[in-house]
PDB file of C-alpha atoms in Angstrom:
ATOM      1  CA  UNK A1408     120.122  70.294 123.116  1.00 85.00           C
ATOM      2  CA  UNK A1409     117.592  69.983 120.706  1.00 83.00           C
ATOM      3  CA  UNK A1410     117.040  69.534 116.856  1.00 92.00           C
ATOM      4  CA  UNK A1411     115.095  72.068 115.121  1.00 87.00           C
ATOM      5  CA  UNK A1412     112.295  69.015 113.901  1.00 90.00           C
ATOM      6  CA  UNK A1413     112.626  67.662 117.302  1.00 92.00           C
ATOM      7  CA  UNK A1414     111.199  71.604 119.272  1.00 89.00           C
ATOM      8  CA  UNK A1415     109.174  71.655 116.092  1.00 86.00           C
ATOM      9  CA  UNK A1416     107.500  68.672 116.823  1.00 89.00           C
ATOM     10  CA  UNK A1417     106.647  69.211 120.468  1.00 91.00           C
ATOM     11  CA  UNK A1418     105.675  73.035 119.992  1.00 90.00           C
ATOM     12  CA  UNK A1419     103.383  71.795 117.679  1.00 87.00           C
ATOM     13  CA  UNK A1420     101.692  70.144 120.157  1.00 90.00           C
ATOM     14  CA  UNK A1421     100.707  73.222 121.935  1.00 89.00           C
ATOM     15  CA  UNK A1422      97.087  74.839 120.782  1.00 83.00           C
ATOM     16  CA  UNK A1423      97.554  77.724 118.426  1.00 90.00           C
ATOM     17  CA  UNK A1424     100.928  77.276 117.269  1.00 90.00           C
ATOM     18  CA  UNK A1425     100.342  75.006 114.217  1.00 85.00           C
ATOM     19  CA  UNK A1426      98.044  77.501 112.909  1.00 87.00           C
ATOM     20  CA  UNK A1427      99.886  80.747 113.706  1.00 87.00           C
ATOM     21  CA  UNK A1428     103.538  78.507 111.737  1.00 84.00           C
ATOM     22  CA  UNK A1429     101.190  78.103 108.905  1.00 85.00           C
ATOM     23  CA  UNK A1430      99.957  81.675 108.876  1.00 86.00           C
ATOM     24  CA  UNK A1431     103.629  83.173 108.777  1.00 85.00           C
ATOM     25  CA  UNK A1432     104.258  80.726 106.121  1.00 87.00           C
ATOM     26  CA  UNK A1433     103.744  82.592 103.229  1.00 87.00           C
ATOM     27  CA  UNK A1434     105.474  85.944 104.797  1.00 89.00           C
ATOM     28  CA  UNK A1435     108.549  83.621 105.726  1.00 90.00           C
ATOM     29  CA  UNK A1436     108.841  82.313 101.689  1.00 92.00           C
ATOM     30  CA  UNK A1437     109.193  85.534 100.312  1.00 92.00           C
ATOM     31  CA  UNK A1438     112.019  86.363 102.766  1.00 94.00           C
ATOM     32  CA  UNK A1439     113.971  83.300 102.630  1.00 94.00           C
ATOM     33  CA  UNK A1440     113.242  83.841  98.393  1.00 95.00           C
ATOM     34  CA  UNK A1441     114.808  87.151  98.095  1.00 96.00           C
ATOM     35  CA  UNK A1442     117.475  86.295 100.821  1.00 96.00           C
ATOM     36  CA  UNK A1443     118.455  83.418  98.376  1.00 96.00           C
ATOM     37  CA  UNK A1444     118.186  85.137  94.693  1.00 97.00           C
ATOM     38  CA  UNK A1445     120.413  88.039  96.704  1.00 97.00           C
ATOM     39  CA  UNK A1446     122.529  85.369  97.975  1.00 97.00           C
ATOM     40  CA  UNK A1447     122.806  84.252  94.324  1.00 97.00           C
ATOM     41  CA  UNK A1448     123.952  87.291  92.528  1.00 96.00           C
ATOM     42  CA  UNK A1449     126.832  88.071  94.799  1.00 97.00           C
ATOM     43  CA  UNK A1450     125.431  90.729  96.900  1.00 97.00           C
ATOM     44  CA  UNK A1451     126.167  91.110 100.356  1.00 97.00           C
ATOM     45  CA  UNK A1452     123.689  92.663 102.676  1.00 97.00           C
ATOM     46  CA  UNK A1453     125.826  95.826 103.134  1.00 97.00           C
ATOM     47  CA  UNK A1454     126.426  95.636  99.255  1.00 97.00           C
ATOM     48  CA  UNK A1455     122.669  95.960  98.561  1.00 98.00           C
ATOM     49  CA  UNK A1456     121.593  97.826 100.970  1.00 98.00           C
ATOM     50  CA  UNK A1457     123.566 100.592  99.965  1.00 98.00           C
ATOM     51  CA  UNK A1458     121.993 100.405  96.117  1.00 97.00           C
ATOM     52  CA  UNK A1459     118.841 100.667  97.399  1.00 97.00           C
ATOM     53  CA  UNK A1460     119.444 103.621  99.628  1.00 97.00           C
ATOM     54  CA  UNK A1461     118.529 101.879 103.169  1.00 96.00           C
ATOM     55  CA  UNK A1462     120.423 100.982 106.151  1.00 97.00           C
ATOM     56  CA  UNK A1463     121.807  97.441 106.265  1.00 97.00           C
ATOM     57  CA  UNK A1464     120.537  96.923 109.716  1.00 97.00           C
ATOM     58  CA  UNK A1465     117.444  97.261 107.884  1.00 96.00           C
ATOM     59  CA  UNK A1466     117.694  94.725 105.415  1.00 97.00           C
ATOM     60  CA  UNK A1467     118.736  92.617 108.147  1.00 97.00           C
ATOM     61  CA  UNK A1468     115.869  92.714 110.165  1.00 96.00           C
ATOM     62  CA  UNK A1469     113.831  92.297 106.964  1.00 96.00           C
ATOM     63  CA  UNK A1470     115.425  89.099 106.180  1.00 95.00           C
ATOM     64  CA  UNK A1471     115.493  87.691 109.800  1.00 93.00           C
ATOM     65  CA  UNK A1472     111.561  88.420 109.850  1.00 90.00           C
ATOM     66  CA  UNK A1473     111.676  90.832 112.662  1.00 92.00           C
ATOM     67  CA  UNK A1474     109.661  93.766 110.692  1.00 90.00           C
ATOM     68  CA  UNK A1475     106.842  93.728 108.683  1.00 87.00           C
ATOM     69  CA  UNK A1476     107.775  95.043 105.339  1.00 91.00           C
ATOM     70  CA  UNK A1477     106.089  97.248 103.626  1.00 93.00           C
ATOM     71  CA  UNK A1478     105.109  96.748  99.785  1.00 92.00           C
ATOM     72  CA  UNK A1479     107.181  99.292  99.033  1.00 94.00           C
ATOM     73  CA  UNK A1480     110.414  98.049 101.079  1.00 96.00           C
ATOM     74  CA  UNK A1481     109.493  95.252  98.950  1.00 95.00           C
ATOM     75  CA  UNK A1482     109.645  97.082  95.733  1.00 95.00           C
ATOM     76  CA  UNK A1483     112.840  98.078  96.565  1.00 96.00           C
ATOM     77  CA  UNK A1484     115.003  95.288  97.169  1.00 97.00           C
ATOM     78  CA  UNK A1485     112.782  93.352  94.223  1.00 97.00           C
ATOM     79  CA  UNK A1486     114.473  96.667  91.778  1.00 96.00           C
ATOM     80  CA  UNK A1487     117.876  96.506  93.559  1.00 97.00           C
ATOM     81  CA  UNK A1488     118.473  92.654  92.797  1.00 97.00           C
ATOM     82  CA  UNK A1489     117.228  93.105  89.307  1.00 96.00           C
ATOM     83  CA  UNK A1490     113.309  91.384  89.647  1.00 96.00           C
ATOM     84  CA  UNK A1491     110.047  92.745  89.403  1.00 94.00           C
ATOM     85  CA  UNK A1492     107.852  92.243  91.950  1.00 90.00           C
ATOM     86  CA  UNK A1493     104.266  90.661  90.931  1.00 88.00           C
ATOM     87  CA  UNK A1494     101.262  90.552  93.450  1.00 82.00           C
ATOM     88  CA  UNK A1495      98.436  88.885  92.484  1.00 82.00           C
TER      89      UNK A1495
END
């Protein structure tokens, strides 16, 4: 079996995927940001998702990056954990 840095390293090696990691980069932060600040107020995924009116499945996939969010999902977990969400 391999280590994460050790498939990392030889997938890099392929054409293409360097550049499409560093492209999902920025999408990937603000998941694993307000997976963490949820993490860090004590709410569960089932705890939150119910707040903020959506299905936990849902916030699951969010924070797993299998959908692309929409500014608005956005909005609403920012509101539900108690943050205000800033695009600039």
């Amino acid at each position: 079996m391999k280590t994460l840095e050790q498939f990392k390293k030889e997938a890099f090696k392929r054409p293409g995927v360097r550049k499409a990691y560093a492209e999902l980069q920025p999408e990937m932060q603000i998941i694993r940001r307000l997976a963490l600040a949820r993490a860090q107020k004590g709410f569960s995924q089932r705890k939150l998702a119910q707040k903020i009116g959506i299905p936990q499945s849902a916030l699951a996939r969010f924070e797993t990056g299998k959908i692309n969010p929409t500014l608005s999902f956005l909005q609403k977990i920012t509101n539900g954990l108690g943050l205000k969400l800033l695009v600039k």
